[in-house]
Each structure stands twice: as structure tokens, then as C-alpha cells.
Amino acid sequence: MTVLQLVPNQFLRKWRQVPSSTGGQLLPFTIPSLAAKILKEHGVPYRDDKIMEEIAVWQSLNEVRSNLQFFAPIAHYPGFVKELQWLFRQMDLGEKVLGKLPVRGRSELELLHQKYHECLAQHNVLDGPGQIGRAIPLASLTSIVKEASEIELIGLGDLSPLETEFIQAVAGGRKIRHTWSSVEEAVLEVRAAEDPYEEVETMGLAIRKQLEQGLSPEDIGVAFPNPRMYMPIIIPIFERLQIPWRMPAQSLRSTPLGKAVLTLLVGELEGWHKHHLELLTVPGWGFPFELTLEEHRVLRLAPPLKGLPAWREYLTSYPGWGRVLEIITAGGQGFITKPVKEHVHSLRSVLSFLEPEKWFTVDVEQWALLVKSWDGLWTILDNLDDCNWEAAPSQFVLLLESLMESYQIRPRRSFQDRLSIISVDELGAHTYRQLYAGGLVEGQFPSQRNAHWLTKEKAHADAQSLYERLIGSADEVFMYYPETDRDGKLNLPASVLPKAQGSSITDTRQRRHTPSLFLGDGFLQDSAIKQAVQDRILKEGLSTSQLNIYARCPYQFFCTYVLGVEPHEEDTLELTPSREGSIIHKVLCNFWQTYLNASLPSLDEAQIRIEQIMQEEYHKEGQSPAERVISQLRLFVRNDLTLVEQGFRPQYLEMPFRGLAIPTEEGPVELRGIIDRIDLNSQGDYVLYDYKTGGAPTLTEILSGGDVQIATYLLAAKHLFPQARNVGVAYYLTRDTRRVGIFRREFHKQLMVRGGKNCLGDEDFLKLIDFFQETIQGLLTRIFNGEFPIRPSSTSLCRYCPYQGICRKEGTVNGF
């Protein structure tokens, strides 16, 4: 009896290495590979091109965009293209998704689906369902199918209507058997671990021991309900333990070449800020050649310029920057709305500067990754060559980014036996000697998926049958679950598991705490480190600037406060922007110190005095003030005198405060800081100012709690002057005299500010103070919980952040 076996793709190689127990000579197939063989045998011409399939979705959306109404509000989001890919595949597989959509969306989806297939036909491409559908009428005429007396489906779960029809056509009335690989009496053991890190560490040590005792990696299986979620933990632990395993593929977008190309295009879109140049020249991230230390330093000390002409004027005298600017110039030529194929032509001219031979690398694997990335990028561009629809620059960037994210670069091939890490629901088509299954907690095993947002469909898994497949997949099955998740929250073992044998891990050995600073998705999991951070804050308090760093970017706070990483500053004879800012603060303090109890100076006297103080303070640093700084402060003091003459006069300078206690559930946290300037009027009302020599947060950031520095000053002032009335607080910009903050509406004329969202009535002003208090309490709670995501309140913060080389947050297209 000759049996034709159909198996899941992830086990095809294993089944082809094992002789058939039935004595038949037919090689096992997957459903897609059998369909492809049938089409090949009958000479059906077609292209199997995943890139073109995704391009066809983009093209179909572009062609009907103007006719969309139901999908119009979301059609411009890149995620909508991924959603369409899934919907098109479900429709082509025969699933009844169309009838589950809202009525208004059905006709639009049908139109999009029709355009998608027209595009595929235009390029002679058959997607996966298309190949299966085309093979159905040819199945019974194929030689390999004629040889089979029986069809065996091994480990194949629920099949779509199209797949079922295909198998029936292949069988042609012959017997179809559904089987699962299974061990009759497996040795089972359930092991509890403290958290996912200990869980993977324990699994890794057990696997390492088995490998040293001679067990082949191919005989060992590793499975998780969601392997992707565990990868950040698995990769470093398995690498350290030298466990041979099949690494997951890497997207082209995340390679150095992919990052360099996307940053180049995004920089052109956003007008070339400092952070774009820093990302393009970070070693291992950006352009292929290295800059000298001096060339890196000149950018680090550069002012916040914007636009390629300004940067060219500032950097062109440095050879390394000359090469960078040459590439940038080439990339920006003709970056306008035009056909996609013309965008491709422009990008190809830029890639001539980035050929693999020009990249600096001494690592063979990095070189291989670079060559594969290069080939992948050119493959994408070749597919886009025939696209005639017009795309704005931002749309082209999104298209290219999506295609690069989908293009997967496989790790290097190896003849060494390696173990595989798969999803638990993929088990059932192969048996191992030993299986290590982790993450078996309630809610994950089986996975509880939310209903689809559009079709309202929800996938259901049979927990008991899934468990039976799990325990039947190896002679020895070791099932693990973490007692807490990465956030420190308690887990329950999956209800289908037998009682955990805690003695194997938790009861017979002393817990050994290994500090872990791994953030994963932005949450610090190590409870001991979180407790240490909490204890330190409760004991020492926080400065206003430290708290504001957290409000504006939690990850920057993590780098400075938790890790204690100090920004690298090279020794230089020139003034850094931060040092120059400190000098200007001191100049303004000394200037007003002269007139606190004296009559106001005339305009000429004030400008002479401010320049005199500037010369003195800069001389102490061995420097002379630049003409732009002199001009800025002369303008500032002129406008400042006009403001003071309206009735509010500086009374306190560099006013320190301590002991501002913010209540939290863990205890009060004391905040401290220094208020640059407090102006009073004759009735004792006061306004607070904080000088800014660079940029300032926006009013929206202040009102929403995205910036809390002057909010903290408001709270502190209530304790400093309990009987007086605060009428405003603002950032005071020295370069253009703007004041960004909030004021009581009745004083806006006296304070010379325009009425608007920044001017509030008394009741709203007091409500805002209460809101600031709640916001600060919320920030402290998040710090205590270990929440440090890379989530800046504004992308402009990244341009001047000294920790870009650590977080490597990529530029994105604004508004998308």
C-alpha cells in the first residue's frame, strides 16, 4: 500500500528524513508544496512572489481609495494593508468572512478584492490559495497522486474549505486518514519557576545537560504558546548556554542597511534635524563608513540646525561629513509626489553609494547579513519597477517600510543538528525523545484571543485536545509555568495541567536572585531592582528635573537614574550647549541681582550692564560670547524691562525649595528644585519663570502633563508663599522672549500675554493645579511599578537625547 502523507510545513524536513512505516515510497508533502508540484507537472505558468502579493494589496487600495467610505477613516494606516491581506486570504480560502462584515463594508471589500486579483493576474502571480485552487482540477491527473492508494493527514488541524476541497480532489474517492503522532505512555513532569527568566534558564540548563550526555538536538523539542513573546529571553540564555537552535528570521527593516535607507528617507521628509544625522552615523546602524572622533564630536556640539543647507554649511569642511552629505543630497533630489517606479529609480541612484563592498565590517556573519539585505532590497525595488501609480513621499516611505518589514532574512545555514522552537498548537505531527514546553499559564494555554475587530470572529481552542497533543509529543514531557509574569503579576498554571511537582524546582533549592535589567516591552521585571529604586526615591526624593525627564521620556530616566549611565562628553575647549545655558542663567541672575532693591535701569544702562556681565562670565570659561548670544540677550533684556514696568518685578532669584511631599501608596516622595525667578507685584501676587536657552515644551504638553517641571514649581510655590496668590508660571525663552505657560486670565494684560488656552479663570486655574498633583502622583506610581518604555512625549526630544545609541528609537513619518 502506497500512502501519500501530508504534514505541516515545520515538520516536513523531519518526515522526509524518516522512512515511511507503511513501506510506501512517496515523499511527504505539505498542502502548498503538493499544489505547486501538481502545477509544475502540468506546465502551468505562474509566479510565486510574496513581495508582489503585498504590492498588489497596496495597488488595489490606491486604485479605489477615492471610492471608499466605510474604510476611508482607516485606509491611510499601514496596518490596514496587513488587515486586507488577511481578509483576502480568508476569502480565497473559502472562509465566510464577507458575510460577517458590517453591510456598508462588504461592497468595498469586494471591490478591493477584485482589484487585488486583477493586479496579481497582470503580473502572472498566484498567491497561496490561488495555487491550491488552480491545482484542484488537475489533482487527479497527476502521477504522484495516481500512485497513492491512501491519503494520510498527519498533524493537520482545522482545514479551510478550499484545503478540504483540494484534499478531496487529491483523494479522488480513496481513503483519507487523519492521524496525530503520539506516544502511548509518556513520562510527564510539571515544573514551576519563579518568573519567565528562571523558567527559560532552567529549561536551558536541562537541555544543555541532555546534549552533553549525547542526546541529539533533533530529538529535543521546545514549545511555548507564544514563542515570539519569549524570544527576548530565549536568545541571550540559549546563546550563553551554547544550545544549537534554529534562530528566527530577521526582517530586512531591522538590518543596518534597512535602517540606513529608511532613516535617509525619513530625514528628507522631516527636514533634516540633528537626530537624523546622528542615527545615520551611529556605528552598526547607519552609513557604511566610519567617521573620525572629531567628526562625531562636531555633530554632538552642533546647534539645533534644521535643513540640509544649514548642515552643509556647518559640516562641509570635514571629509567624512562631505561623504554623508553627498549621499543625503542624492537621496533628496526629486523627492516629490510622482509614480512609484520613479521613486524606485531615485532610490537606486542612492544605493550606488551603499554597495556592500563599501561597508566596514570584519565579521563574516555580519557581511553575510549585509549581502542578503542588499539582495532583498534590490528584489523589492525590482518588483516595484512596474508600479505606475502616484505616491507622495510619505506614502512611498510607508510602502517601502512595509515591504522591508515583510521581507524575512533567514539565518545562516548549518549542517549541525539544531533543535527547533515552535508554538504549542503546532505539536502533533512529530514525536521527540524529550519535549520542554513553557509558558503554560491560564490565559495563554490555550491562548485566549480577542474577537476580530471587524468580523467579530473569535478563535476557540479545545484545551483538553491541545493538552493531549502536548503530552503525546515526546517520551518525556517537561511542562513549565512561571509563577509570576515579567511584570511581577501572579500567574495561575493552566487548568488542564496536573499538579505541579514543586519539589523539582521551587521547594528543594535555595532561590538565587540574579538581578535582571531586561526591559522587554518597557517594564522592569526584577522585583528586587524595583524595590531598590523605590527605597532610594522614598529616602532621597527626586529633583524636579529628574521627575520631568521621566514625564518626557521614561526610558531616558531609566538610563540616567536606574542605570546611572552618564552621557559621554569629550574633553573640548569649546562650550557645550548645556554649559553655555548655565552661563546665560548666571548672567540673568547676576543682572537682576543688581536691581532687586534699586531703581530700574534705563534701556542703554541695562544693555551695557548685561553685556558687561556676559563678558565677565564667559571670560571665566576662557571664552568670549558669540555675537548671536550678545544680540539675543540685548533683545531679551529690552523686552524684559518693558514687562517689568507693567508691575511685576523680580523679587526672588534662583529660589531653592525642598520638602515638597507628594503622597503615594508607598509613602511620601519629597521633590526639590530651584525656581529661576519669581516676580511680585505691589499686592503680593507672584508669577514664576524658568529660563530656557533652547526650546521649550509646547503648551499642549504642559496642559496634558507631558511636561511637569513648571507644574512642580506651582505646587512648591503654594508652600513657599501660602498666603500669596500665584497668577502664572511659564518657561521664559531667552532667544526670542516668548513665555510658554499658564496665567490667570485677569492678569494677562499686565503680564503682556495674549489671551487663549494659556489664560484661565480662577476656578480652572485651581483645577489645573489639582490635575498637576494627580499627574505627578501617577508618574511616581509608574516609576515604582518599573514602567520605563521608550515612549517620548515628543519626537523632537530624540534629536538631542544623549542615549540614542542605547535605545535607537527610529525616526518615523509624522502623522502615520
XYZ file of C-alpha atoms in Angstrom, residues 86-517:
432
model
C -5.612 38.633 5.983
C -9.156 39.275 4.740
C -8.248 38.497 1.119
C -6.626 35.215 2.163
C -9.633 34.220 4.254
C -11.964 34.968 1.352
C -9.814 32.995 -1.091
C -9.646 30.024 1.298
C -13.427 29.899 1.258
C -13.994 31.215 4.775
C -17.276 33.094 5.209
C -15.775 36.384 6.386
C -17.604 38.655 3.961
C -21.000 37.959 5.474
C -19.676 38.775 8.919
C -18.638 42.299 7.970
C -20.902 45.310 8.508
C -23.136 45.678 5.437
C -21.599 49.030 4.457
C -18.150 47.491 4.220
C -18.937 44.414 2.122
C -19.149 46.033 -1.311
C -15.963 47.995 -0.666
C -14.097 44.853 0.387
C -15.338 43.009 -2.699
C -14.095 45.835 -4.908
C -10.696 45.831 -3.195
C -10.531 42.043 -3.522
C -11.336 42.204 -7.232
C -8.630 44.827 -7.860
C -6.136 42.737 -5.882
C -6.628 39.723 -8.145
C -6.521 41.881 -11.263
C -3.114 43.113 -10.172
C -1.882 39.564 -9.472
C -3.134 38.420 -12.879
C -1.387 41.350 -14.547
C 1.929 40.063 -13.150
C 1.056 36.357 -13.569
C 1.289 35.797 -9.811
C -0.630 33.106 -7.966
C -0.836 33.520 -4.212
C -1.101 30.505 -1.892
C -4.876 29.999 -2.167
C -4.657 30.683 -5.911
C -2.160 27.857 -6.387
C -4.334 25.427 -4.439
C -7.438 26.461 -6.375
C -5.676 26.102 -9.743
C -4.367 22.643 -8.752
C -7.775 21.207 -7.797
C -8.975 20.258 -11.325
C -5.520 18.862 -12.152
C -5.017 16.801 -8.990
C -6.477 13.516 -10.217
C -4.347 13.651 -13.367
C -1.025 13.971 -11.520
C 1.367 11.000 -11.426
C 2.208 11.161 -7.739
C -1.472 11.256 -6.853
C -2.217 8.295 -9.118
C 0.423 6.210 -7.304
C -1.177 6.721 -3.900
C -3.692 4.242 -2.592
C -4.404 6.236 0.566
C -4.038 9.825 1.804
C -2.778 10.392 5.347
C -3.077 13.793 7.006
C -0.541 13.925 9.842
C -0.884 16.631 12.479
C -3.002 18.886 10.301
C -5.535 20.775 12.354
C -8.624 22.556 11.117
C -8.574 22.926 7.343
C -10.174 25.696 5.336
C -12.960 24.878 2.858
C -10.526 25.318 -0.047
C -7.930 22.999 1.532
C -10.628 20.425 2.246
C -11.795 20.552 -1.389
C -8.184 20.170 -2.560
C -7.588 17.074 -0.406
C -10.807 15.510 -1.594
C -9.737 16.141 -5.200
C -6.354 14.545 -4.476
C -8.003 11.534 -2.817
C -10.436 11.001 -5.676
C -12.593 8.772 -3.551
C -9.666 6.996 -1.858
C -9.429 6.687 1.890
C -8.355 9.749 3.876
C -6.907 9.171 7.340
C -6.402 11.926 9.952
C -3.625 10.973 12.383
C -1.581 12.591 15.132
C 1.883 11.471 16.154
C 1.579 10.218 19.696
C 3.487 8.416 22.441
C 1.346 5.968 24.379
C 2.826 6.312 27.863
C 4.893 9.452 28.162
C 6.723 10.419 31.356
C 5.192 13.702 32.492
C 6.580 16.296 34.864
C 5.270 19.764 35.693
C 7.755 22.315 36.942
C 7.097 25.724 38.446
C 9.539 28.605 38.038
C 9.581 31.950 39.797
C 9.334 34.014 36.609
C 9.888 33.630 32.828
C 13.633 34.243 33.175
C 14.116 31.443 35.676
C 11.787 29.303 33.566
C 13.918 29.629 30.409
C 17.161 29.392 32.391
C 16.033 26.113 33.982
C 14.880 24.718 30.643
C 18.173 25.736 29.055
C 20.270 24.067 31.757
C 18.258 20.851 31.455
C 18.671 20.840 27.663
C 22.379 21.595 27.953
C 22.780 18.594 30.271
C 20.983 16.288 27.820
C 23.149 17.485 24.939
C 26.301 16.792 26.945
C 25.009 13.283 27.642
C 24.731 12.644 23.906
C 21.096 13.330 23.054
C 20.771 14.825 19.558
C 19.230 18.326 19.311
C 16.832 16.888 16.728
C 15.400 14.649 19.456
C 14.606 17.602 21.698
C 11.574 19.831 21.209
C 10.886 23.221 22.760
C 7.425 24.789 22.618
C 5.596 27.802 24.009
C 2.048 29.036 23.488
C 3.561 32.216 22.050
C 7.267 31.714 21.212
C 7.623 35.276 19.889
C 6.850 36.681 23.333
C 9.663 34.602 24.847
C 12.322 35.324 22.191
C 13.957 38.275 24.028
C 14.579 35.894 26.938
C 15.467 32.792 24.920
C 18.061 34.352 22.630
C 20.604 35.535 25.268
C 20.156 32.473 27.521
C 20.481 29.888 24.739
C 23.465 31.782 23.333
C 25.181 31.810 26.721
C 24.484 28.089 27.240
C 25.651 27.352 23.666
C 22.481 25.497 22.738
C 22.250 24.875 18.969
C 18.819 26.003 17.775
C 17.195 27.451 14.692
C 17.172 31.200 15.103
C 14.110 33.081 13.830
C 14.355 35.065 10.619
C 15.146 38.790 10.748
C 13.203 41.421 8.850
C 15.059 43.492 6.256
C 13.782 46.622 8.004
C 15.776 45.837 11.166
C 19.123 45.333 9.402
C 21.743 48.114 9.279
C 21.078 48.624 5.559
C 17.321 48.778 6.083
C 17.654 51.264 8.922
C 20.052 53.457 6.956
C 17.762 53.639 3.922
C 14.610 54.373 5.942
C 16.344 56.995 8.098
C 17.651 58.659 4.954
C 14.124 58.933 3.527
C 12.502 59.985 6.816
C 15.194 62.646 7.311
C 14.338 64.068 3.918
C 10.645 64.105 4.832
C 11.160 65.829 8.176
C 13.687 68.412 7.059
C 16.967 67.039 8.443
C 17.288 67.606 12.153
C 20.308 66.767 14.243
C 18.988 63.393 15.380
C 18.640 62.197 11.765
C 22.360 62.741 11.189
C 23.198 61.060 14.480
C 21.191 57.962 13.554
C 22.756 57.782 10.103
C 26.266 57.796 11.530
C 25.906 55.608 14.649
C 28.329 52.666 14.210
C 26.450 49.480 13.345
C 23.302 51.379 12.413
C 23.787 53.946 9.690
C 26.016 54.555 6.694
C 28.759 52.067 5.862
C 31.804 54.205 6.532
C 33.096 55.372 9.868
C 33.550 58.983 10.928
C 36.502 60.117 12.974
C 36.108 61.027 16.642
C 36.449 64.679 15.696
C 33.690 64.348 13.092
C 31.373 62.737 15.642
C 32.235 65.438 18.162
C 31.446 68.319 15.837
C 27.908 66.985 15.367
C 27.433 66.367 19.079
C 28.333 70.003 19.817
C 26.367 71.387 16.892
C 23.466 73.805 17.458
C 19.938 72.572 16.646
C 20.051 73.414 12.950
C 17.359 72.360 10.505
C 17.533 71.742 6.792
C 20.235 70.369 4.539
C 21.658 73.788 3.503
C 22.336 74.710 7.126
C 24.016 71.383 7.857
C 26.040 71.557 4.668
C 27.393 74.959 5.652
C 28.204 73.739 9.167
C 29.782 70.341 8.322
C 31.133 70.551 4.797
C 34.752 71.204 5.856
C 35.002 67.688 7.335
C 35.788 64.935 4.764
C 33.632 62.270 6.443
C 30.649 64.590 6.603
C 31.263 65.518 2.983
C 30.556 61.912 2.007
C 27.476 61.748 4.223
C 26.078 64.956 2.743
C 26.756 63.686 -0.775
C 24.522 60.658 -0.166
C 21.847 62.749 1.530
C 21.837 65.191 -1.383
C 21.424 62.353 -3.869
C 18.573 60.894 -1.820
C 16.691 64.181 -1.672
C 16.710 65.002 -5.361
C 13.205 64.883 -6.779
C 11.625 63.551 -3.579
C 8.144 64.713 -4.569
C 4.823 63.163 -5.493
C 5.461 61.006 -8.549
C 4.936 57.453 -9.829
C 6.285 54.710 -7.592
C 8.657 53.482 -10.294
C 10.271 56.941 -10.402
C 10.775 56.832 -6.630
C 12.468 53.481 -7.189
C 14.759 54.971 -9.840
C 15.780 57.756 -7.444
C 16.463 55.305 -4.637
C 18.624 53.151 -6.885
C 20.900 56.130 -7.508
C 21.380 56.445 -3.748
C 22.140 52.743 -3.327
C 25.173 53.114 -5.556
C 26.801 54.786 -2.529
C 25.870 51.875 -0.245
C 27.164 48.819 -2.097
C 28.237 46.002 0.258
C 31.928 46.461 -0.597
C 31.811 49.958 0.928
C 30.553 48.848 4.333
C 33.014 48.494 7.170
C 32.726 45.018 8.708
C 35.188 42.365 9.793
C 32.595 39.825 10.956
C 31.730 37.127 8.413
C 28.154 36.734 9.665
C 27.589 40.494 9.542
C 28.930 40.509 6.000
C 26.547 37.688 5.051
C 23.637 39.602 6.601
C 24.637 42.701 4.649
C 24.748 40.826 1.314
C 21.374 39.182 1.992
C 19.932 42.580 2.923
C 21.279 44.092 -0.270
C 19.763 41.313 -2.383
C 16.452 41.657 -0.566
C 16.274 45.405 -1.079
C 17.006 45.081 -4.792
C 14.394 42.331 -5.078
C 11.804 44.686 -3.580
C 12.816 47.507 -5.906
C 12.669 45.207 -8.936
C 9.087 44.312 -8.027
C 8.172 47.983 -7.665
C 9.585 48.830 -11.094
C 6.246 48.241 -12.821
C 4.149 50.275 -10.385
C 2.802 53.346 -12.163
C 0.507 54.784 -9.521
C 1.499 58.101 -7.995
C 2.686 58.234 -4.401
C 3.567 61.147 -2.174
C 6.990 60.839 -0.489
C 5.382 59.861 2.811
C 3.290 57.167 1.094
C 6.331 55.745 -0.668
C 8.205 55.548 2.642
C 5.318 53.657 4.234
C 5.121 51.277 1.262
C 8.863 50.583 1.332
C 8.887 50.194 5.112
C 6.040 47.680 4.971
C 7.728 45.598 2.265
C 11.038 45.652 4.133
C 9.298 44.554 7.333
C 7.692 41.612 5.488
C 10.900 40.516 3.767
C 12.477 37.954 6.084
C 16.196 37.166 6.039
C 16.890 33.676 7.239
C 19.887 32.968 9.486
C 22.888 31.182 8.086
C 22.531 27.566 7.057
C 24.269 24.928 9.128
C 24.863 21.203 8.762
C 24.857 20.944 12.534
C 21.814 19.354 14.144
C 19.733 22.010 15.863
C 16.580 21.998 17.919
C 13.506 23.988 16.917
C 11.275 26.223 18.993
C 7.651 26.060 17.904
C 4.191 27.012 19.073
C 2.355 24.507 21.270
C -0.562 24.360 18.835
C 1.849 23.161 16.109
C 2.571 19.940 18.012
C 1.081 16.649 16.900
C 2.900 15.826 13.680
C 6.171 14.536 15.175
C 7.395 12.836 18.344
C 10.533 13.755 20.261
C 12.577 11.969 22.866
C 12.175 14.962 25.167
C 9.851 17.961 24.959
C 10.225 21.130 27.028
C 7.040 23.202 26.997
C 6.994 26.582 28.758
C 4.595 29.427 29.441
C 1.734 27.044 30.327
C -0.332 29.501 32.352
C -4.028 30.225 32.417
C -4.957 32.632 29.650
C -2.000 31.584 27.468
C -2.540 27.818 27.266
C -4.739 27.699 25.371
C -4.337 31.235 24.136
C -7.347 33.473 24.715
C -7.630 35.569 21.583
C -9.794 38.646 21.338
C -12.567 38.786 18.770
C -11.512 40.205 15.421
C -12.284 43.932 15.391
C -14.116 43.799 12.047
C -15.636 40.337 11.644
C -16.231 39.862 15.407
C -14.971 36.288 14.963
C -13.111 34.732 17.882
C -10.888 31.671 17.562
C -11.679 28.932 20.049
C -9.215 26.276 21.165
C -10.081 22.987 22.835
C -7.840 23.000 25.899
C -8.115 19.265 26.546
C -7.294 18.157 22.985
C -4.402 20.610 22.886
C -3.097 19.175 26.147
C -3.388 15.613 24.813
C -1.347 16.561 21.758
C 1.232 18.128 24.041
C 1.700 15.108 26.290
C 1.689 12.746 23.311
C 4.518 14.512 21.510
C 7.509 13.000 23.357
C 8.682 10.113 25.510
C 9.399 12.613 28.265
C 7.425 15.843 28.554
C 8.573 18.597 30.914
C 5.897 21.256 31.369
C 6.849 24.614 32.872
C 4.910 27.601 34.070
C 6.166 30.861 35.654
C 4.526 31.782 38.955
C 4.771 35.462 38.027
C 4.926 37.217 34.676
C 7.564 39.714 33.566
C 5.685 42.496 35.352
C 5.709 40.611 38.634
C 1.984 39.787 38.489
C 0.886 36.374 39.704
C 0.142 33.608 37.206
C -2.033 30.549 37.582
C -0.934 27.268 35.991
C -3.139 26.196 33.107
C -6.180 24.376 34.464
C -5.537 21.296 32.311
C -2.109 20.642 33.868
C -1.680 18.048 36.593
C -0.483 19.340 39.936
C 2.990 20.842 39.707
C 5.814 18.892 41.271
C 7.183 21.904 43.103
C 9.961 19.853 44.687
C 11.726 19.679 41.321
C 12.362 23.399 41.376
C 10.785 25.549 43.969
C 10.959 23.615 47.231
C 14.274 21.798 47.303
C 16.687 24.535 46.327
C 17.505 27.939 47.678
C 16.172 30.717 45.493
C 19.061 32.575 43.930
C 18.248 36.063 42.763
C 20.041 37.177 39.633
C 19.397 40.883 39.009
C 17.904 41.472 35.581
C 17.675 44.867 33.912
